[in-house]
Short mmCIF file of N, CA, C and O in Angstrom, two decimals:
data_model
loop_
_atom_site.label_atom_id
_atom_site.label_comp_id
_atom_site.label_asym_id
_atom_site.label_seq_id
_atom_site.Cartn_x
_atom_site.Cartn_y
_atom_site.Cartn_z
N MET A 13 6.62 -3.02 -5.21
CA MET A 13 5.63 -2.13 -4.68
C MET A 13 4.97 -1.38 -5.84
O MET A 13 5.65 -0.79 -6.65
N ASP A 14 3.65 -1.43 -5.91
CA ASP A 14 2.98 -0.71 -7.00
C ASP A 14 2.81 0.76 -6.62
O ASP A 14 3.07 1.17 -5.50
N GLU A 15 2.38 1.54 -7.60
CA GLU A 15 2.31 2.99 -7.39
C GLU A 15 1.31 3.37 -6.32
O GLU A 15 1.53 4.29 -5.54
N ILE A 16 0.19 2.64 -6.22
CA ILE A 16 -0.81 2.94 -5.19
C ILE A 16 -0.21 2.71 -3.81
O ILE A 16 -0.33 3.54 -2.92
N GLU A 17 0.47 1.59 -3.63
CA GLU A 17 1.08 1.28 -2.35
C GLU A 17 2.16 2.29 -1.99
O GLU A 17 2.31 2.66 -0.83
N GLN A 18 2.87 2.77 -2.99
CA GLN A 18 3.96 3.70 -2.73
C GLN A 18 3.48 4.93 -1.98
O GLN A 18 4.18 5.47 -1.15
N TYR A 19 2.28 5.40 -2.28
CA TYR A 19 1.78 6.61 -1.65
C TYR A 19 0.70 6.35 -0.61
O TYR A 19 0.02 7.26 -0.18
N ASP A 20 0.54 5.09 -0.19
CA ASP A 20 -0.49 4.73 0.77
C ASP A 20 0.10 4.71 2.18
O ASP A 20 0.65 3.71 2.63
N PHE A 21 -0.02 5.82 2.88
CA PHE A 21 0.51 5.96 4.23
C PHE A 21 -0.01 4.85 5.13
O PHE A 21 0.76 4.20 5.85
N GLY A 22 -1.32 4.63 5.12
CA GLY A 22 -1.93 3.64 6.00
C GLY A 22 -1.41 2.25 5.76
O GLY A 22 -1.13 1.50 6.72
N LEU A 23 -1.25 1.87 4.51
CA LEU A 23 -0.75 0.54 4.18
C LEU A 23 0.70 0.38 4.66
O LEU A 23 1.06 -0.65 5.23
N ARG A 24 1.50 1.38 4.44
CA ARG A 24 2.89 1.32 4.90
C ARG A 24 2.95 1.23 6.42
O ARG A 24 3.72 0.44 6.98
N LEU A 25 2.15 2.02 7.09
CA LEU A 25 2.11 1.99 8.55
C LEU A 25 1.71 0.61 9.05
O LEU A 25 2.35 0.04 9.95
N LYS A 26 0.69 0.04 8.46
CA LYS A 26 0.21 -1.28 8.88
C LYS A 26 1.29 -2.35 8.67
O LYS A 26 1.53 -3.18 9.55
N LYS A 27 1.95 -2.32 7.52
CA LYS A 27 3.00 -3.30 7.23
C LYS A 27 4.15 -3.17 8.24
O LYS A 27 4.66 -4.17 8.73
N LEU A 28 4.56 -1.95 8.53
CA LEU A 28 5.65 -1.74 9.48
C LEU A 28 5.25 -2.17 10.88
O LEU A 28 6.04 -2.77 11.61
N ARG A 29 4.00 -1.88 11.26
CA ARG A 29 3.52 -2.28 12.60
C ARG A 29 3.53 -3.80 12.72
O ARG A 29 4.00 -4.36 13.72
N LYS A 30 3.03 -4.48 11.69
CA LYS A 30 2.99 -5.94 11.73
C LYS A 30 4.40 -6.54 11.72
O LYS A 30 4.65 -7.55 12.38
N LYS A 31 5.30 -5.93 10.98
CA LYS A 31 6.68 -6.40 10.95
C LYS A 31 7.30 -6.35 12.34
O LYS A 31 8.10 -7.20 12.71
N LYS A 32 6.92 -5.34 13.13
CA LYS A 32 7.40 -5.21 14.51
C LYS A 32 6.59 -6.06 15.49
O LYS A 32 6.84 -6.05 16.69
N LYS A 33 5.57 -6.76 14.95
CA LYS A 33 4.71 -7.63 15.76
C LYS A 33 4.00 -6.85 16.87
O LYS A 33 3.91 -7.30 18.01
N LEU A 34 3.50 -5.67 16.50
CA LEU A 34 2.75 -4.84 17.43
C LEU A 34 1.28 -4.84 17.04
O LEU A 34 0.96 -4.75 15.85
N SER A 35 0.41 -4.91 18.02
CA SER A 35 -1.02 -4.75 17.75
C SER A 35 -1.30 -3.25 17.62
O SER A 35 -0.47 -2.41 18.00
N GLN A 36 -2.49 -2.92 17.14
CA GLN A 36 -2.87 -1.52 17.07
C GLN A 36 -2.91 -0.92 18.47
O GLN A 36 -2.49 0.22 18.69
N THR A 37 -3.38 -1.71 19.43
CA THR A 37 -3.44 -1.24 20.82
C THR A 37 -2.04 -0.95 21.35
O THR A 37 -1.80 0.10 21.97
N GLU A 38 -1.10 -1.88 21.12
CA GLU A 38 0.27 -1.69 21.62
C GLU A 38 0.93 -0.47 21.00
O GLU A 38 1.56 0.33 21.70
N LEU A 39 0.79 -0.31 19.68
CA LEU A 39 1.38 0.84 19.02
C LEU A 39 0.74 2.13 19.52
O LEU A 39 1.43 3.12 19.79
N GLY A 40 -0.56 2.10 19.68
CA GLY A 40 -1.27 3.27 20.21
C GLY A 40 -0.76 3.68 21.58
O GLY A 40 -0.53 4.86 21.85
N ARG A 41 -0.59 2.70 22.46
CA ARG A 41 -0.07 2.99 23.81
C ARG A 41 1.30 3.64 23.74
O ARG A 41 1.60 4.56 24.50
N LYS A 42 2.14 3.14 22.84
CA LYS A 42 3.51 3.66 22.73
C LYS A 42 3.54 5.13 22.31
O LYS A 42 4.46 5.85 22.66
N ILE A 43 2.56 5.55 21.51
CA ILE A 43 2.57 6.95 21.07
C ILE A 43 1.49 7.80 21.74
O ILE A 43 1.32 8.97 21.41
N GLY A 44 0.73 7.18 22.65
CA GLY A 44 -0.25 7.94 23.42
C GLY A 44 -1.56 8.19 22.72
O GLY A 44 -2.17 9.24 22.92
N VAL A 45 -1.99 7.25 21.88
CA VAL A 45 -3.29 7.35 21.22
C VAL A 45 -4.03 6.02 21.40
O VAL A 45 -3.47 5.04 21.85
N THR A 46 -5.28 6.00 21.00
CA THR A 46 -6.09 4.79 21.15
C THR A 46 -5.91 3.85 19.96
O THR A 46 -5.40 4.25 18.91
N LYS A 47 -6.38 2.62 20.15
CA LYS A 47 -6.38 1.62 19.08
C LYS A 47 -7.17 2.15 17.88
O LYS A 47 -6.76 1.99 16.74
N SER A 48 -8.29 2.80 18.15
CA SER A 48 -9.12 3.30 17.04
C SER A 48 -8.41 4.41 16.26
O SER A 48 -8.60 4.54 15.05
N THR A 49 -7.55 5.17 16.92
CA THR A 49 -6.78 6.19 16.22
C THR A 49 -5.78 5.53 15.27
O THR A 49 -5.63 5.96 14.12
N ILE A 50 -5.10 4.48 15.74
CA ILE A 50 -4.18 3.75 14.87
C ILE A 50 -4.95 3.16 13.69
O ILE A 50 -4.50 3.23 12.55
N TYR A 51 -6.12 2.59 13.96
CA TYR A 51 -6.96 2.05 12.88
C TYR A 51 -7.27 3.15 11.86
O TYR A 51 -7.18 2.93 10.65
N ARG A 52 -7.60 4.34 12.32
CA ARG A 52 -7.93 5.45 11.41
C ARG A 52 -6.70 5.89 10.63
O ARG A 52 -6.81 6.24 9.45
N TYR A 53 -5.50 5.87 11.25
CA TYR A 53 -4.27 6.17 10.51
C TYR A 53 -4.08 5.14 9.39
O TYR A 53 -3.77 5.47 8.26
N GLU A 54 -4.26 3.86 9.75
CA GLU A 54 -4.03 2.78 8.78
C GLU A 54 -5.08 2.74 7.68
O GLU A 54 -4.81 2.25 6.59
N SER A 55 -6.26 3.24 7.95
CA SER A 55 -7.30 3.27 6.92
C SER A 55 -7.35 4.61 6.18
O SER A 55 -8.25 4.84 5.37
N ASN A 56 -6.39 5.46 6.47
CA ASN A 56 -6.25 6.76 5.80
C ASN A 56 -7.46 7.67 6.00
O ASN A 56 -7.75 8.51 5.16
N THR A 57 -8.15 7.51 7.13
CA THR A 57 -9.26 8.42 7.43
C THR A 57 -8.82 9.52 8.39
O THR A 57 -9.58 10.45 8.65
N LEU A 58 -7.60 9.39 8.91
CA LEU A 58 -7.03 10.40 9.79
C LEU A 58 -5.52 10.41 9.58
O LEU A 58 -4.90 9.34 9.49
N SER A 59 -4.96 11.59 9.49
CA SER A 59 -3.50 11.71 9.38
C SER A 59 -2.94 12.11 10.73
O SER A 59 -3.50 12.97 11.41
N PRO A 60 -1.84 11.46 11.14
CA PRO A 60 -1.29 11.82 12.44
C PRO A 60 -0.66 13.21 12.41
O PRO A 60 -0.09 13.62 11.39
N PRO A 61 -0.74 13.92 13.53
CA PRO A 61 0.00 15.18 13.61
C PRO A 61 1.49 14.87 13.57
O PRO A 61 1.92 13.74 13.83
N LEU A 62 2.28 15.86 13.25
CA LEU A 62 3.72 15.65 13.06
C LEU A 62 4.38 15.01 14.27
O LEU A 62 5.21 14.11 14.11
N ASP A 63 4.03 15.44 15.48
CA ASP A 63 4.68 14.86 16.66
C ASP A 63 4.39 13.36 16.78
O ASP A 63 5.27 12.58 17.14
N LYS A 64 3.18 12.92 16.42
CA LYS A 64 2.85 11.49 16.47
C LYS A 64 3.54 10.74 15.33
O LYS A 64 3.99 9.61 15.49
N ALA A 65 3.64 11.37 14.16
CA ALA A 65 4.33 10.75 13.03
C ALA A 65 5.79 10.51 13.37
O ALA A 65 6.36 9.46 13.05
N VAL A 66 6.41 11.47 14.04
CA VAL A 66 7.81 11.33 14.45
C VAL A 66 7.94 10.17 15.44
O VAL A 66 8.87 9.36 15.35
N GLU A 67 7.01 10.05 16.37
CA GLU A 67 7.05 8.93 17.31
C GLU A 67 6.88 7.61 16.56
O GLU A 67 7.54 6.62 16.89
N LEU A 68 6.01 7.57 15.58
CA LEU A 68 5.80 6.35 14.79
C LEU A 68 7.09 5.91 14.10
O LEU A 68 7.44 4.73 14.15
N VAL A 69 7.78 6.84 13.46
CA VAL A 69 8.99 6.44 12.74
C VAL A 69 10.08 5.98 13.70
O VAL A 69 10.86 5.08 13.36
N ARG A 70 10.13 6.55 14.87
CA ARG A 70 11.12 6.10 15.87
C ARG A 70 10.82 4.68 16.33
O ARG A 70 11.71 3.84 16.41
N ILE A 71 9.57 4.41 16.62
CA ILE A 71 9.17 3.08 17.11
C ILE A 71 9.30 2.03 16.00
O ILE A 71 9.70 0.90 16.26
N LEU A 72 8.97 2.42 14.78
CA LEU A 72 8.96 1.46 13.67
C LEU A 72 10.29 1.39 12.93
O LEU A 72 10.40 0.69 11.92
N ASP A 73 11.29 2.12 13.40
CA ASP A 73 12.63 2.10 12.80
C ASP A 73 12.59 2.37 11.30
O ASP A 73 13.08 1.58 10.49
N THR A 74 12.01 3.48 10.94
CA THR A 74 11.93 3.87 9.53
C THR A 74 12.17 5.37 9.43
O THR A 74 12.58 6.00 10.38
N SER A 75 11.90 5.91 8.27
CA SER A 75 12.02 7.36 8.09
C SER A 75 10.65 7.93 7.77
O SER A 75 9.77 7.22 7.26
N LEU A 76 10.48 9.18 8.03
CA LEU A 76 9.23 9.84 7.69
C LEU A 76 9.04 9.85 6.17
O LEU A 76 7.93 9.66 5.68
N ASP A 77 10.15 10.01 5.44
CA ASP A 77 10.07 9.99 3.98
C ASP A 77 9.51 8.66 3.48
O ASP A 77 8.70 8.62 2.57
N TYR A 78 9.95 7.54 4.07
CA TYR A 78 9.42 6.24 3.65
C TYR A 78 7.95 6.12 4.03
O TYR A 78 7.13 5.70 3.22
N LEU A 79 7.61 6.51 5.23
CA LEU A 79 6.23 6.35 5.71
C LEU A 79 5.24 7.13 4.85
O LEU A 79 4.15 6.64 4.57
N VAL A 80 5.63 8.31 4.39
CA VAL A 80 4.70 9.11 3.58
C VAL A 80 4.84 8.87 2.08
O VAL A 80 4.14 9.48 1.28
N GLY A 81 5.75 7.98 1.68
CA GLY A 81 5.84 7.60 0.28
C GLY A 81 6.86 8.35 -0.56
O GLY A 81 6.86 8.23 -1.78
N LEU A 82 7.72 9.13 0.06
CA LEU A 82 8.73 9.86 -0.70
C LEU A 82 9.93 8.98 -1.04
O LEU A 82 10.63 9.22 -2.01
N ASP A 83 10.19 7.96 -0.20
CA ASP A 83 11.22 6.96 -0.47
C ASP A 83 10.53 5.65 -0.77
O ASP A 83 9.52 5.32 -0.16
N LYS A 84 11.13 4.87 -1.68
CA LYS A 84 10.52 3.61 -2.08
C LYS A 84 10.88 2.44 -1.18
O LYS A 84 10.25 1.41 -1.22
N SER A 85 11.92 2.58 -0.39
CA SER A 85 12.32 1.47 0.47
C SER A 85 12.64 1.97 1.86
O SER A 85 13.06 3.11 2.03
N PRO A 86 12.45 1.10 2.86
CA PRO A 86 12.77 1.49 4.23
C PRO A 86 14.26 1.74 4.38
O PRO A 86 15.06 1.27 3.57
N ILE A 87 14.61 2.45 5.42
CA ILE A 87 16.02 2.75 5.66
C ILE A 87 16.61 1.76 6.65
O ILE A 87 15.89 1.08 7.37
N LEU A 88 17.91 1.70 6.66
CA LEU A 88 18.64 0.90 7.63
C LEU A 88 19.38 1.87 8.52
O LEU A 88 20.26 2.60 8.05
N LYS A 89 19.01 1.91 9.79
CA LYS A 89 19.67 2.82 10.72
C LYS A 89 20.97 2.21 11.21
O LYS A 89 21.02 1.04 11.57
N LEU A 90 22.01 3.00 11.22
CA LEU A 90 23.33 2.54 11.64
C LEU A 90 23.79 3.23 12.92
O LEU A 90 24.98 3.23 13.23
N ASP A 91 22.84 3.81 13.65
CA ASP A 91 23.18 4.49 14.90
C ASP A 91 23.90 3.54 15.84
O ASP A 91 23.55 2.37 15.96
N GLY A 92 24.93 4.03 16.48
CA GLY A 92 25.64 3.23 17.46
C GLY A 92 26.77 2.39 16.88
O GLY A 92 27.49 1.72 17.62
N LEU A 93 26.91 2.39 15.56
CA LEU A 93 27.99 1.63 14.95
C LEU A 93 29.20 2.55 14.75
O LEU A 93 29.06 3.73 14.48
N SER A 94 30.37 1.95 14.84
CA SER A 94 31.59 2.71 14.60
C SER A 94 31.77 2.90 13.10
O SER A 94 31.14 2.21 12.29
N GLU A 95 32.64 3.82 12.72
CA GLU A 95 32.94 4.03 11.30
C GLU A 95 33.48 2.75 10.68
O GLU A 95 33.16 2.43 9.53
N GLU A 96 34.29 2.03 11.42
CA GLU A 96 34.85 0.77 10.92
C GLU A 96 33.74 -0.24 10.65
O GLU A 96 33.75 -0.92 9.62
N GLN A 97 32.75 -0.34 11.54
CA GLN A 97 31.64 -1.26 11.34
C GLN A 97 30.79 -0.85 10.14
O GLN A 97 30.35 -1.70 9.36
N ILE A 98 30.57 0.43 9.98
CA ILE A 98 29.80 0.93 8.84
C ILE A 98 30.51 0.60 7.54
O ILE A 98 29.90 0.14 6.57
N GLU A 99 31.81 0.83 7.50
CA GLU A 99 32.58 0.50 6.29
C GLU A 99 32.54 -0.99 5.99
O GLU A 99 32.44 -1.40 4.85
N TRP A 100 32.61 -1.82 7.03
CA TRP A 100 32.53 -3.27 6.85
C TRP A 100 31.18 -3.65 6.26
O TRP A 100 31.10 -4.48 5.35
N LEU A 101 30.09 -3.04 6.76
CA LEU A 101 28.76 -3.31 6.23
C LEU A 101 28.65 -2.91 4.76
O LEU A 101 28.09 -3.65 3.94
N LYS A 102 29.18 -1.74 4.42
CA LYS A 102 29.15 -1.29 3.02
C LYS A 102 29.88 -2.28 2.13
O LYS A 102 29.40 -2.63 1.05
N TYR A 103 31.05 -2.72 2.57
CA TYR A 103 31.84 -3.68 1.80
C TYR A 103 31.06 -4.99 1.63
O TYR A 103 30.98 -5.55 0.54
N THR A 104 30.48 -5.48 2.72
CA THR A 104 29.72 -6.73 2.68
C THR A 104 28.55 -6.64 1.72
O THR A 104 28.29 -7.57 0.94
N ILE A 105 27.86 -5.54 1.74
CA ILE A 105 26.71 -5.34 0.84
C ILE A 105 27.19 -5.35 -0.61
O ILE A 105 26.56 -5.98 -1.47
N LYS A 106 28.29 -4.68 -0.89
CA LYS A 106 28.83 -4.68 -2.26
C LYS A 106 29.16 -6.09 -2.71
O LYS A 106 28.86 -6.49 -3.84
N VAL A 107 29.76 -6.89 -1.83
CA VAL A 107 30.11 -8.27 -2.17
C VAL A 107 28.85 -9.08 -2.43
O VAL A 107 28.76 -9.82 -3.42
N ILE A 108 27.86 -8.95 -1.59
CA ILE A 108 26.61 -9.69 -1.76
C ILE A 108 25.93 -9.33 -3.07
O ILE A 108 25.44 -10.19 -3.79
N LEU A 109 25.91 -8.05 -3.40
CA LEU A 109 25.24 -7.61 -4.62
C LEU A 109 25.94 -8.12 -5.88
O LEU A 109 25.31 -8.26 -6.92
N LYS A 110 27.21 -8.42 -5.80
CA LYS A 110 27.95 -8.94 -6.95
C LYS A 110 27.72 -10.43 -7.16
O LYS A 110 27.99 -10.97 -8.23
N GLN A 111 27.22 -11.13 -6.13
CA GLN A 111 26.99 -12.57 -6.22
C GLN A 111 25.67 -12.86 -6.90
O GLN A 111 24.69 -12.15 -6.68
N PRO A 112 25.60 -13.93 -7.72
CA PRO A 112 24.32 -14.30 -8.32
C PRO A 112 23.36 -14.78 -7.22
O PRO A 112 23.77 -15.40 -6.25
N TYR A 113 22.10 -14.47 -7.41
CA TYR A 113 21.09 -14.86 -6.45
C TYR A 113 20.77 -16.34 -6.58
O TYR A 113 20.50 -16.83 -7.66
N ARG A 114 20.84 -17.06 -5.48
CA ARG A 114 20.52 -18.49 -5.46
C ARG A 114 19.52 -18.76 -4.35
O ARG A 114 19.66 -18.24 -3.27
N ARG A 115 18.57 -19.63 -4.63
CA ARG A 115 17.61 -20.04 -3.59
C ARG A 115 17.96 -21.37 -3.06
O ARG A 115 18.43 -22.24 -3.63
#
């Protein structure tokens, strides 16, 4: 991610929306705004109010810090997992990171 993209709210929003396979209309309906409002958010001509931004991060499974460019990578939510499952995931990630990357 280059520095411009890091702080581009609209670009991050658009990428997350597409990753979820949502149209601008569908995302707009979910947060109670129009397709044109989502377009304006994505083109950085309008910033969402905080309540809409919170709805966006919930729907897009990310954090507000990532969406506004304070974090460089999206988060992985572990809600609903037991402590044992979380520990297993941490261990698995450590093992994967130690392995050489192969295609």
